[in-house]
Short mmCIF file of C-alpha atoms (C1' of nucleotides) in Angstrom, two decimals:
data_model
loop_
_atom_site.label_atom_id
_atom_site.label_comp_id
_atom_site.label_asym_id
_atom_site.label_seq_id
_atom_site.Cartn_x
_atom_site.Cartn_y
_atom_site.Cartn_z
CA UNK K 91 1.41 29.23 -0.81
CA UNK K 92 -1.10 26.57 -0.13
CA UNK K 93 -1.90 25.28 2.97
CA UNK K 94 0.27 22.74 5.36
CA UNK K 95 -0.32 20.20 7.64
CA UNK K 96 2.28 19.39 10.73
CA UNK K 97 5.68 18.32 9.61
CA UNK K 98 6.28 14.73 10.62
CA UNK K 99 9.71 12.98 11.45
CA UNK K 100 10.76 11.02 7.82
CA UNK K 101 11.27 7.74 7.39
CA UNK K 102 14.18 6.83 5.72
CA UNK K 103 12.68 4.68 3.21
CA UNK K 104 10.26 7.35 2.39
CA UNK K 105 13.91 9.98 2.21
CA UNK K 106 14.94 7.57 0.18
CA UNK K 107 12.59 7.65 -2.87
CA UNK K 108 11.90 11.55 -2.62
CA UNK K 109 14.66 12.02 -4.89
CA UNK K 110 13.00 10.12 -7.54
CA UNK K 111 9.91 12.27 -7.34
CA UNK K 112 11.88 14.68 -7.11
CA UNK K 113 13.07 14.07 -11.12
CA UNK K 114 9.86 13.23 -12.43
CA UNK K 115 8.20 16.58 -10.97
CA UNK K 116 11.12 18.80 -12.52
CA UNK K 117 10.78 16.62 -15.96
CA UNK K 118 7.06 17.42 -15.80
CA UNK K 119 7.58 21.03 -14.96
CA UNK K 120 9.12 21.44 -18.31
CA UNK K 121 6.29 20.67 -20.46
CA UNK K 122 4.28 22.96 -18.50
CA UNK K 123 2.08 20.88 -16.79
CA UNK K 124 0.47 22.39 -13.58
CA UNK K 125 -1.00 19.61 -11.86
CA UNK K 126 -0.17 16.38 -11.06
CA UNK K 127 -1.29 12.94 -9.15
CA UNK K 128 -0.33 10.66 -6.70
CA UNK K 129 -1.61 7.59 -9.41
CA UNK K 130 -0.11 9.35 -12.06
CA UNK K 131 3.45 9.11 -10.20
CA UNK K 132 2.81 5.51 -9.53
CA UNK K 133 1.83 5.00 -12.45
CA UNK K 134 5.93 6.45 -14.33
CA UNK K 135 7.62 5.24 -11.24
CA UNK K 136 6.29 1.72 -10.68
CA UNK K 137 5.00 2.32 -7.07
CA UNK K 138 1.56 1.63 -4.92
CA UNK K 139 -0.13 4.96 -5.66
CA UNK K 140 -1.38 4.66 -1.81
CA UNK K 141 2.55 4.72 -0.83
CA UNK K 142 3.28 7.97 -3.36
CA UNK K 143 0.37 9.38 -1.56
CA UNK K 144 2.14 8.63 1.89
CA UNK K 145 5.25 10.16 1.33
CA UNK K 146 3.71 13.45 -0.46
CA UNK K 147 2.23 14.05 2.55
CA UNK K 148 5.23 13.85 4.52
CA UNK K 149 5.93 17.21 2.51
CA UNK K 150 3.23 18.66 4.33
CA UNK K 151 1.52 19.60 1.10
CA UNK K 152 -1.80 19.43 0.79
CA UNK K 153 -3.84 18.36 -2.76
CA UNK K 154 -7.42 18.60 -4.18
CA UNK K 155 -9.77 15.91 -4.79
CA UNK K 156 -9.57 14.83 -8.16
CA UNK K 157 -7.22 16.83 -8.95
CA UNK K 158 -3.92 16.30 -7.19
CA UNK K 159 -1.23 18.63 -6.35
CA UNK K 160 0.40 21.59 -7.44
CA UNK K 161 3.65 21.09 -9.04
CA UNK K 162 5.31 24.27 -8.08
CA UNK K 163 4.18 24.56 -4.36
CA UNK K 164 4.98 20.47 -4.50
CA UNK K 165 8.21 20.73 -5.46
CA UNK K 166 9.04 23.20 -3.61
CA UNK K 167 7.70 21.35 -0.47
CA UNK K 168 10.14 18.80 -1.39
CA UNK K 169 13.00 20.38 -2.16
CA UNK K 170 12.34 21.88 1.87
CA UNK K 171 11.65 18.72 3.24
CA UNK K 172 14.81 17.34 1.86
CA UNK K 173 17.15 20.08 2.92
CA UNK K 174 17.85 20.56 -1.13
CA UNK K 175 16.62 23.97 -0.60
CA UNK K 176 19.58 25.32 0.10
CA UNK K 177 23.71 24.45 -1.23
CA UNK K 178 25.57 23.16 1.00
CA UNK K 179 29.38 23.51 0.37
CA UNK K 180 31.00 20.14 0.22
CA UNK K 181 35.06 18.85 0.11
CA UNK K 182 35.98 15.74 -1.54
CA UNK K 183 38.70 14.01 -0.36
CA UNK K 184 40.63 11.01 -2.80
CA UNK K 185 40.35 12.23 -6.91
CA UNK K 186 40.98 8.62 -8.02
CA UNK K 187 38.90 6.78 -10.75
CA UNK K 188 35.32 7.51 -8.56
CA UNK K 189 36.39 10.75 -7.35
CA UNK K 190 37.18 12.45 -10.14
CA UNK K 191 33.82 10.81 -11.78
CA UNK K 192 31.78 12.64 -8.38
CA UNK K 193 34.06 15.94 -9.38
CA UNK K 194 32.65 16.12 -12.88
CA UNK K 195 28.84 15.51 -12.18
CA UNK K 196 27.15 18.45 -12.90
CA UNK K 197 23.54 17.49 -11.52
CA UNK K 198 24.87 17.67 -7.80
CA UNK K 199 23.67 21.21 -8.11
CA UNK K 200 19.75 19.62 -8.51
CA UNK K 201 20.77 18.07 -5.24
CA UNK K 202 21.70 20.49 -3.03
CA UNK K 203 25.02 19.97 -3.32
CA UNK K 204 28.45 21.91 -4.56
CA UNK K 205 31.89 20.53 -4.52
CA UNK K 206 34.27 23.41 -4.09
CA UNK K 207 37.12 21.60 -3.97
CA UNK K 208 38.82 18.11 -4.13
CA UNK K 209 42.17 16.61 -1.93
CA UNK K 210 44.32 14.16 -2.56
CA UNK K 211 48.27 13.21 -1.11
CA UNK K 212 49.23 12.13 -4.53
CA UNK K 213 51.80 14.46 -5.66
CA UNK K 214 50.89 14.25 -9.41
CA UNK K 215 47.62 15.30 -8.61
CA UNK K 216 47.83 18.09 -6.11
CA UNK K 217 48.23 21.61 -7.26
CA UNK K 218 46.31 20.79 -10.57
CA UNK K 219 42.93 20.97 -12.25
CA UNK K 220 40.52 18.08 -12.12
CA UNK K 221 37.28 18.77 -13.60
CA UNK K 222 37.76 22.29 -13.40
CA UNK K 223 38.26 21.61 -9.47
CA UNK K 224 41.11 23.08 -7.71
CA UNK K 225 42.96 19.56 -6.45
CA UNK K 226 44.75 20.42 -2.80
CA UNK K 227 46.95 18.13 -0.44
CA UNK K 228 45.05 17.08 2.29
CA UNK K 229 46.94 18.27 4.97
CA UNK K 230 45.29 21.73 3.76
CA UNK K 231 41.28 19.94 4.47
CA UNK K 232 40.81 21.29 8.35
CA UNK K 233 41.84 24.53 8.07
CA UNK K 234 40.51 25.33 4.74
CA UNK K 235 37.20 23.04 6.21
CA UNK K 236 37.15 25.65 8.90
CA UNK K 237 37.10 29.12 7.11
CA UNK K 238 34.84 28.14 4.76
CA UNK K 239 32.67 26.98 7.02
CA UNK K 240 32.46 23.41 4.68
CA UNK K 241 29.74 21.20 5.74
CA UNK K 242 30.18 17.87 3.88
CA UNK K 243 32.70 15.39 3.42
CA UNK K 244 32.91 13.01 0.61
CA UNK K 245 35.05 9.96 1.06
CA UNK K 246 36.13 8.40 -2.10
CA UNK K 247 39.75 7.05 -0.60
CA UNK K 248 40.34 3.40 -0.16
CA UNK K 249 39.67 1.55 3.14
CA UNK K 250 43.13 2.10 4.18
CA UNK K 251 43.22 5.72 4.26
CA UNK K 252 38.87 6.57 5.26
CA UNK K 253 39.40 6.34 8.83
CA UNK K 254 42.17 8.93 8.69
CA UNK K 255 40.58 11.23 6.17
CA UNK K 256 37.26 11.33 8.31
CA UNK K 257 39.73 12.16 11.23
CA UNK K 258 40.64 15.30 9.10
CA UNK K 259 37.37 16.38 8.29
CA UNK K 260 35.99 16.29 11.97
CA UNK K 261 38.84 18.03 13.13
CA UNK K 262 38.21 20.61 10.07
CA UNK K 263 34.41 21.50 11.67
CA UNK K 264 32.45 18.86 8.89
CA UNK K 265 29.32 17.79 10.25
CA UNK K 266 28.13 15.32 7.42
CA UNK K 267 30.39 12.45 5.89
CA UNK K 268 28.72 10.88 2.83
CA UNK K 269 31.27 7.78 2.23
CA UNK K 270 32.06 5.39 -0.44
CA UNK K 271 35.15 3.52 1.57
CA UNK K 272 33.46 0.12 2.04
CA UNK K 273 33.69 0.46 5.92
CA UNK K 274 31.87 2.14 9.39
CA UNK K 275 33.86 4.77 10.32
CA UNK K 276 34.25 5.82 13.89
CA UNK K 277 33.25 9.57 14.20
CA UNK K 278 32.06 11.00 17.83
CA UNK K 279 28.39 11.21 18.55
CA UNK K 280 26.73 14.28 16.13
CA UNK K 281 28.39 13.27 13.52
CA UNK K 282 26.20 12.43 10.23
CA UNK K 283 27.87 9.68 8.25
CA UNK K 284 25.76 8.03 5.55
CA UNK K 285 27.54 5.52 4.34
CA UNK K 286 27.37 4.51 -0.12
CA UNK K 287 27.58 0.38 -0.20
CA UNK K 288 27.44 -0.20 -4.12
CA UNK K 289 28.60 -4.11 -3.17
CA UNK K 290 25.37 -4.18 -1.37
CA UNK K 291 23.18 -3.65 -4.73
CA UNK K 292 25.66 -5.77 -6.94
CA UNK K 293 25.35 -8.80 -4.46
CA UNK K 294 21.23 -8.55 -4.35
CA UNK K 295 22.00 -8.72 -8.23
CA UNK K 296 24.30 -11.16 -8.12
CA UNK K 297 21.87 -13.51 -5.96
CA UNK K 298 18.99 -13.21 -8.14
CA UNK K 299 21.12 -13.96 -11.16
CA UNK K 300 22.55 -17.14 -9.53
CA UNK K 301 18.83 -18.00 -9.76
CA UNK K 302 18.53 -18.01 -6.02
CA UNK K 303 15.76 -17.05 -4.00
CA UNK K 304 15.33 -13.03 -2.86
CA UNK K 305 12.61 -11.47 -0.68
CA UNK K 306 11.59 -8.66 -3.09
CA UNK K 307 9.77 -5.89 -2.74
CA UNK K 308 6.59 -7.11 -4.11
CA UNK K 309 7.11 -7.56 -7.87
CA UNK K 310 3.47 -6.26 -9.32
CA UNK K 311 2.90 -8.69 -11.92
CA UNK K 312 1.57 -5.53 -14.12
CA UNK K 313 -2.40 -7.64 -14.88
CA UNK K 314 -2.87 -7.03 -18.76
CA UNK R 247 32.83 -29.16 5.10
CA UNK R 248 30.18 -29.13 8.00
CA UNK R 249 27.16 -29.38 8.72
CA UNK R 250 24.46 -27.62 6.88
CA UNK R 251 21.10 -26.41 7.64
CA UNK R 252 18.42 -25.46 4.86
CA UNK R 253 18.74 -22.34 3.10
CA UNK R 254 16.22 -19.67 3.20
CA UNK R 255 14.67 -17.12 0.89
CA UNK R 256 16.95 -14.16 1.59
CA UNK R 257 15.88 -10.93 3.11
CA UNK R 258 16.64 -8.23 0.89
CA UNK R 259 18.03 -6.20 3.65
CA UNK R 260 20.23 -9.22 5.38
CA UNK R 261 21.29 -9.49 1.65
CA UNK R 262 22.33 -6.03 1.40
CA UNK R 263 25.17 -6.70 4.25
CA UNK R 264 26.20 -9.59 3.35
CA UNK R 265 29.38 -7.60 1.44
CA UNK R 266 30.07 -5.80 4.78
CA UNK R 267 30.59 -9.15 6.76
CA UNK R 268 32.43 -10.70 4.03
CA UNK R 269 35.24 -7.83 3.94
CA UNK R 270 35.22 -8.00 7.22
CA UNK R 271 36.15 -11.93 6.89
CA UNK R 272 38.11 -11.51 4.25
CA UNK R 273 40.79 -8.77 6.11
CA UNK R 274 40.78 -11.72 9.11
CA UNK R 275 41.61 -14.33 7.01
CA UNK R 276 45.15 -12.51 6.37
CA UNK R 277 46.07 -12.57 9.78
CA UNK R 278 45.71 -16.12 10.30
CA UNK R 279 42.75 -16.06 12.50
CA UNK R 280 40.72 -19.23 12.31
CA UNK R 281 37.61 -18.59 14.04
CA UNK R 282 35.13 -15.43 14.13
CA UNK R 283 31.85 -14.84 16.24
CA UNK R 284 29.57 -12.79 15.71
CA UNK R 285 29.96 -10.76 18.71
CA UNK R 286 32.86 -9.44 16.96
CA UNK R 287 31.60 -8.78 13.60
CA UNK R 288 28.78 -6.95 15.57
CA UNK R 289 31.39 -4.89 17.05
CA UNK R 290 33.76 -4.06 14.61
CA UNK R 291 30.00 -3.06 11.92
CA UNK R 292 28.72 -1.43 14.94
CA UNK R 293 25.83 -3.78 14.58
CA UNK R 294 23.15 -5.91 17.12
CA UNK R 295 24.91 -9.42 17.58
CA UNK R 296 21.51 -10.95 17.07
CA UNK R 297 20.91 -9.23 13.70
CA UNK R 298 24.87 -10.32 12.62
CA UNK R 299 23.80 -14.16 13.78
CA UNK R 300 20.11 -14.27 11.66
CA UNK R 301 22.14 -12.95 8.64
CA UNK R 302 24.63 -15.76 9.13
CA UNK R 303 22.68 -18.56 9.79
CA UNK R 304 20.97 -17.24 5.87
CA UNK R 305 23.81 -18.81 4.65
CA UNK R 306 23.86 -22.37 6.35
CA UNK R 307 26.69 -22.42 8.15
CA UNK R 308 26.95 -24.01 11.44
CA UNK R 309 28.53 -22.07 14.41
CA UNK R 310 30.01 -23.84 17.53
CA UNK R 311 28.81 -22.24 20.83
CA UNK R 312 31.43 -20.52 22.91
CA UNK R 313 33.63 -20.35 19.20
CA UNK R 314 32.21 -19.35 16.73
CA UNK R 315 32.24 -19.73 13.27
CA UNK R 316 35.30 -21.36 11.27
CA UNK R 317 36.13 -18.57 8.69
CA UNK R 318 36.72 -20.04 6.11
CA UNK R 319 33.85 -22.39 5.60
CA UNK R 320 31.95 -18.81 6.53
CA UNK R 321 33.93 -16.90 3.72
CA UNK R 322 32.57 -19.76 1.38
CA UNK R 323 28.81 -20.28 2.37
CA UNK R 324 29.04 -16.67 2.37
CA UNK R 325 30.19 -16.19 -1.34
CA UNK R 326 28.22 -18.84 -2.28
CA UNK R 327 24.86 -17.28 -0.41
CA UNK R 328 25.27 -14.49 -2.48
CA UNK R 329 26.30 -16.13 -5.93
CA UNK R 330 29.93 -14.48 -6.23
CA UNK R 331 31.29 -18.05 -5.76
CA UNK R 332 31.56 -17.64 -10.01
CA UNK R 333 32.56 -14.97 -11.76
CA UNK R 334 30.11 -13.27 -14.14
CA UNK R 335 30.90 -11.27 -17.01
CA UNK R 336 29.31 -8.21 -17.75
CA UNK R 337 29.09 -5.13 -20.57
CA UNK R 338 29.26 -1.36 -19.35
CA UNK R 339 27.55 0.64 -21.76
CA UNK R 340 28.23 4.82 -20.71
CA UNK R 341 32.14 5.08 -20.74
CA UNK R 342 31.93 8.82 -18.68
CA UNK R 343 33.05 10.02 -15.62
CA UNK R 344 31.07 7.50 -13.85
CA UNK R 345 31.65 4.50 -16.41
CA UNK R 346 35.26 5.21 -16.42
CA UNK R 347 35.17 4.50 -12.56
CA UNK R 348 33.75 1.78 -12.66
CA UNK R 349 35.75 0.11 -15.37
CA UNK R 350 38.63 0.98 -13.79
CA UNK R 351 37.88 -0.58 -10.44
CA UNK R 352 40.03 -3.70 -9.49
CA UNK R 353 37.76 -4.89 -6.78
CA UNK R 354 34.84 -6.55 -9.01
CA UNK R 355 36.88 -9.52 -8.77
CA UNK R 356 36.04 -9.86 -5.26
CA UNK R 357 32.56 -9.12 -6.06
CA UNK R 358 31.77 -11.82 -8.75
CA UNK R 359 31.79 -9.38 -11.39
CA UNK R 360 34.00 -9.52 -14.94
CA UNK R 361 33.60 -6.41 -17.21
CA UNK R 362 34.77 -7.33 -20.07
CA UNK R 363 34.70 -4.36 -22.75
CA UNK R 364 32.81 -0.44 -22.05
CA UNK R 365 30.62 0.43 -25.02
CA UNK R 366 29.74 4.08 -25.90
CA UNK R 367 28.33 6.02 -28.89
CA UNK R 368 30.84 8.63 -28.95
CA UNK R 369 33.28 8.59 -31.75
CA UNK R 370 35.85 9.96 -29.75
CA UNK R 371 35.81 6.87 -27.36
CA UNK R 372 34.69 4.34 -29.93
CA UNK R 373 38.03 1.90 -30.66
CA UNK R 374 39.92 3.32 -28.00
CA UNK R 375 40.63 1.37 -24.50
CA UNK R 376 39.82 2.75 -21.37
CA UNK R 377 41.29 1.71 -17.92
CA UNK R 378 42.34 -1.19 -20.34
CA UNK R 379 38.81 -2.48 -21.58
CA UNK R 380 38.21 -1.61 -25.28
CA UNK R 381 35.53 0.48 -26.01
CA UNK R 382 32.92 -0.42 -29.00
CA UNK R 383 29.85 1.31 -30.26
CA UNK R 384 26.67 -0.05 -28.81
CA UNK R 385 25.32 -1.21 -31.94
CA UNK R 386 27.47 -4.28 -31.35
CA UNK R 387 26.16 -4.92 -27.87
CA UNK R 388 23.45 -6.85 -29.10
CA UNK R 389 25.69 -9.62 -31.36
CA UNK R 390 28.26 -9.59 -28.79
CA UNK R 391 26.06 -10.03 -25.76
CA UNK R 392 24.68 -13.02 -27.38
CA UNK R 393 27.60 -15.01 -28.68
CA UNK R 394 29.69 -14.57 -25.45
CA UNK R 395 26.14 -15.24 -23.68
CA UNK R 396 26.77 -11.84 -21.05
CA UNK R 397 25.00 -12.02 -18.20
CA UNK R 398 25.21 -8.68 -16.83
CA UNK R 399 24.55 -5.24 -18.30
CA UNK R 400 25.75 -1.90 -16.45
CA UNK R 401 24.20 1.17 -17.09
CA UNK R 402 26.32 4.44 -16.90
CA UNK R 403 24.18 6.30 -19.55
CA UNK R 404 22.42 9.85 -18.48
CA UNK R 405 18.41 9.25 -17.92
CA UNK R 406 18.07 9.74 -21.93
CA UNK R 407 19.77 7.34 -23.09
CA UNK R 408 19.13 4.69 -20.45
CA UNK R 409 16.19 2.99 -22.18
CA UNK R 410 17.01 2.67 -25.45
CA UNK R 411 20.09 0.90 -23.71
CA UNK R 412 18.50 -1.01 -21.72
CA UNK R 413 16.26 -2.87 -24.63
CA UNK R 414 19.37 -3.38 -26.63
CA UNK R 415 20.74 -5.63 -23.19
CA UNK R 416 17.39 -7.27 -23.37
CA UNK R 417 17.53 -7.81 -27.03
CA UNK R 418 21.37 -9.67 -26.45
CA UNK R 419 20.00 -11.72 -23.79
CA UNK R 420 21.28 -9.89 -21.00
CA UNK R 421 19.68 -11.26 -17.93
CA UNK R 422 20.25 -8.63 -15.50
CA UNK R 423 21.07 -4.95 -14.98
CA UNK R 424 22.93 -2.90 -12.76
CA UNK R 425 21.31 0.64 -13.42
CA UNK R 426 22.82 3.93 -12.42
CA UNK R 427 20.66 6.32 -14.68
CA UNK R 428 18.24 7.60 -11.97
CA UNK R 429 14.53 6.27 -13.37
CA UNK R 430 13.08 3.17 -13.58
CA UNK R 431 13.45 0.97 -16.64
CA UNK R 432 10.96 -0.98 -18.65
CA UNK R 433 11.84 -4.58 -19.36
CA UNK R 434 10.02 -7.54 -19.63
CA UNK R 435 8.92 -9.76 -16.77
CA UNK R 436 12.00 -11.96 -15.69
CA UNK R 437 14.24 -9.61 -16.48
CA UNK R 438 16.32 -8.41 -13.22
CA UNK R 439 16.88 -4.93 -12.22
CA UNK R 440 18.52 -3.40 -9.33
CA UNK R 441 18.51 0.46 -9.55
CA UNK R 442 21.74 2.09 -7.83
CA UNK R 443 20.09 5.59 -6.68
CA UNK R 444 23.24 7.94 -4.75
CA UNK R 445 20.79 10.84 -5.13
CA UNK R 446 18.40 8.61 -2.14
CA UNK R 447 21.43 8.72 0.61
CA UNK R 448 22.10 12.05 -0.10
CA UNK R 449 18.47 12.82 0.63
CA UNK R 450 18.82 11.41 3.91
CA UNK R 451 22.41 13.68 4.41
CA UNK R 452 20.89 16.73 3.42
CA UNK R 453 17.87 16.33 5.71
CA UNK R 454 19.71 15.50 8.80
CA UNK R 455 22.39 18.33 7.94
CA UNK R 456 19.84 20.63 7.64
CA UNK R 457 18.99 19.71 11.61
CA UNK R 458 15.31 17.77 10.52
CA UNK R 459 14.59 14.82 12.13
CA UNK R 460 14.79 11.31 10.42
CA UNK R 461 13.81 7.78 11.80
CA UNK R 462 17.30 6.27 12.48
CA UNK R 463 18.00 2.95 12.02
CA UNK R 464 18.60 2.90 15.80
CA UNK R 465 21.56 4.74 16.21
CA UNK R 466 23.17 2.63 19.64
CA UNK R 467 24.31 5.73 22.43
CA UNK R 468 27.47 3.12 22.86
CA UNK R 469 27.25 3.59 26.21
CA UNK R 470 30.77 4.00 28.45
"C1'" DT N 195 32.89 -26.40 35.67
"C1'" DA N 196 31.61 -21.62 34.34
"C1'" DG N 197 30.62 -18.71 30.98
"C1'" DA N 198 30.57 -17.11 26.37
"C1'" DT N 199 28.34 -17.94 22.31
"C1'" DT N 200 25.09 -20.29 19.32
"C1'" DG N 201 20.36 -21.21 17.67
"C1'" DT N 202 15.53 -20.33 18.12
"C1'" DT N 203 11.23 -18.61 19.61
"C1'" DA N 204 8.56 -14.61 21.01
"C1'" DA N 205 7.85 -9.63 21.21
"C1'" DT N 206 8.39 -5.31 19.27
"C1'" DC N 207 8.80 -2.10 15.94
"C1'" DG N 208 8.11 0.10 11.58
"C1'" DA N 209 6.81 0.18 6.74
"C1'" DT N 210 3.61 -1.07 3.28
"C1'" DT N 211 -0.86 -2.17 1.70
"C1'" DA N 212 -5.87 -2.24 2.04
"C1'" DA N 213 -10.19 -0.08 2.99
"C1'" DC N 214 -13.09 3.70 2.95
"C1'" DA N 215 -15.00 8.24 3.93
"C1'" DA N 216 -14.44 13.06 2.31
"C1'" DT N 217 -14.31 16.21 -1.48
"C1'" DC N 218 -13.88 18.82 -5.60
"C1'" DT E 229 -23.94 14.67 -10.78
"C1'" DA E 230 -20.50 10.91 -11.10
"C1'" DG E 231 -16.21 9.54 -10.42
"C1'" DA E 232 -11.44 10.19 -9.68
"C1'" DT E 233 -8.44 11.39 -6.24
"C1'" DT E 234 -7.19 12.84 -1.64
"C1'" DG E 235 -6.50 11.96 3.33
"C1'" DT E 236 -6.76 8.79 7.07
"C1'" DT E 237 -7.48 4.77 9.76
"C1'" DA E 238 -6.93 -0.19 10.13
"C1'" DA E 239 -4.74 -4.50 8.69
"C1'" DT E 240 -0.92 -6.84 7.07
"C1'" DC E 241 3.55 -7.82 6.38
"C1'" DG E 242 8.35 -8.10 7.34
"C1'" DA E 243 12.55 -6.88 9.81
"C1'" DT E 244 14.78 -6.11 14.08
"C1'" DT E 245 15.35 -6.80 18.85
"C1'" DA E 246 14.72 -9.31 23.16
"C1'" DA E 247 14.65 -13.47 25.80
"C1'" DC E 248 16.31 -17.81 26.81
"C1'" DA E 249 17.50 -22.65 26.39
"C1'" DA E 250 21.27 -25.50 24.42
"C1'" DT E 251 26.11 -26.43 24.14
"C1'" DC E 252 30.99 -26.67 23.81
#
DNA sequence: TAGATTGTTAATCGATTAACAATC
DNA sequence: TAGATTGTTAATCGATTAACAATC
């Protein structure tokens, strides 16, 4: 246990890219590496090394001169910081094309995350097996929510239906609604609702193929 | 047609939610409504008004004061803005859980996107179709790519794979790439990359669920 | 007209990058 | 030691929000 420094609040940008540390500290952990560096991370993942150094500190870990930082007590600093330190028991609500894709991920466990069970109102599909998930009608989600004491909802419906099926999971006790309906969803004040726009990524793409003009993120020309 | 004023270089961010406004349009312009302000779009997105206007005026269009915007001249600035005003087509290479979703998705339409055929290494999927796009070994990606001059590549392959992948898009000429494996991919300068990274918003879940703070992105008290 | 909404300029806020001292 | 890397403060950059005049 190394020494810490004050916990500050995160910035969501800096949330953001933790994850991606995140892999390259467990891929390095396999080849038994013991130390590693802020340039070094840079370096694999692209990034100003004085940003990597930024957001390693919002871990509260602290590193050696020359050195750099422990990978053990680092990742486990991040995995805190995160909140990946812990599962948290999740329901998935729509087992369509995307849903069923979410079901059968196996790395959600790296993330903190485990999908007990998935809901659906289509007949054909409640009642059976979806990767290796029990499928249940929805009408079951808020009382089941309730005695298991589920924390997180994922929406993978259709626009139609999300408003409705984030009804359900407030009523059902859910505190957190990660959501792929392209839409805001109206949830009382406390709830957590991060909201999945893969549109948003695909029209940045889609711009920049067009051959139009994008404010990027500072494109390091990579000096030979 | 109206008036026009000079396009700018386009945030990233304003970019980013420039999908959410056009749905938005898009579900209006079924009910015959002719004329949208951004007061409203800033209500219905739970948005700032002034934010909604800066990320329309990106686009050109003109608004009338007291009015608003005529919808569909906005619907078409907006598509074009973005470059979904022509459909692109595009090879999936990955046919999983994941790929599978996203072939099967109808929407991409609506998003400027064509996917024409899935491509995979697995004999089992090899010469089959799937969600109705035939499926062919990657070795032909290259050929194919070339002579039906793709534009697109989408990357649905797990983090081993995805670089090997990607230089056999940059090898057919594929111009950009949509990539879901979760690292960052080497390609020559020019080349266009957006990463899609789900593992980054659930950071940001995790943390708040676990009751840690996190800078909002202002989150309004929508007073009474 | 009155008032809602646009368009634009200025102020604020926050994130990234640069600079540099401290240290192993 | 020398030099790479950390930790931190300052500068820059960019996005959001506020203020307000113009206008239909």
């Amino acid at each position: 246990m190394s020494a810490e420094r004050p916990l500050r609040s995160a910035p969501r940008p800096s949330l953001r890219r933790m994850p991606m540390y995140l892999r390259c500290l467990r891929a390095l952990q396999k080849t038994s590496v013991e130390w590693v560096s802020c340039t070094y991370l840079a370096e694999v993942l692209q990034m100003d090394p004085t940003l990597v150094r930024k957001d390693l500190a919002l871990t509260g870990v602290v590193g050696k001169p020359k050195v750099g930082f422990q990978l053990s007590g680092l990742i486990a600093a991040m995995e805190h910081f995160i909140g990946w330190d812990n599962l948290e028991d999740a329901f998935l609500v729509g087992v369509g094309n995307l849903g069923s894709a979410l079901l059968g991920y196996e790395g959600f466990g790296q993330h903190g995350l485990n999908i007990v069970a998935g809901f659906d109102v289509d007949a054909a599909k409640v009642g059976s097996e979806i990767q290796g998930r029990q499928i249940l009608h929805v009408d079951k989600l808020p009382g089941l929510a309730q005695r298991m004491h589920i924390g997180i909802g994922i929406i993978t419906v259709g626009v139609r239906a999300a408003q409705g099926v984030a009804d359900l999971m407030v009523s059902g006790g859910i505190r957190a609604i990660w959501n792929f309906a392209p839409m805001r969803l109206e949830v009382p004040a406390g709830m957590i609702v991060e909201n999945e726009d893969l549109a948003g990524t695909l029209a940045v793409l889609s711009r920049r193929l067009a051959g139009l003009s994008v404010d990027l993120p500072v494109v390091e020309p990579k000096a030979e």
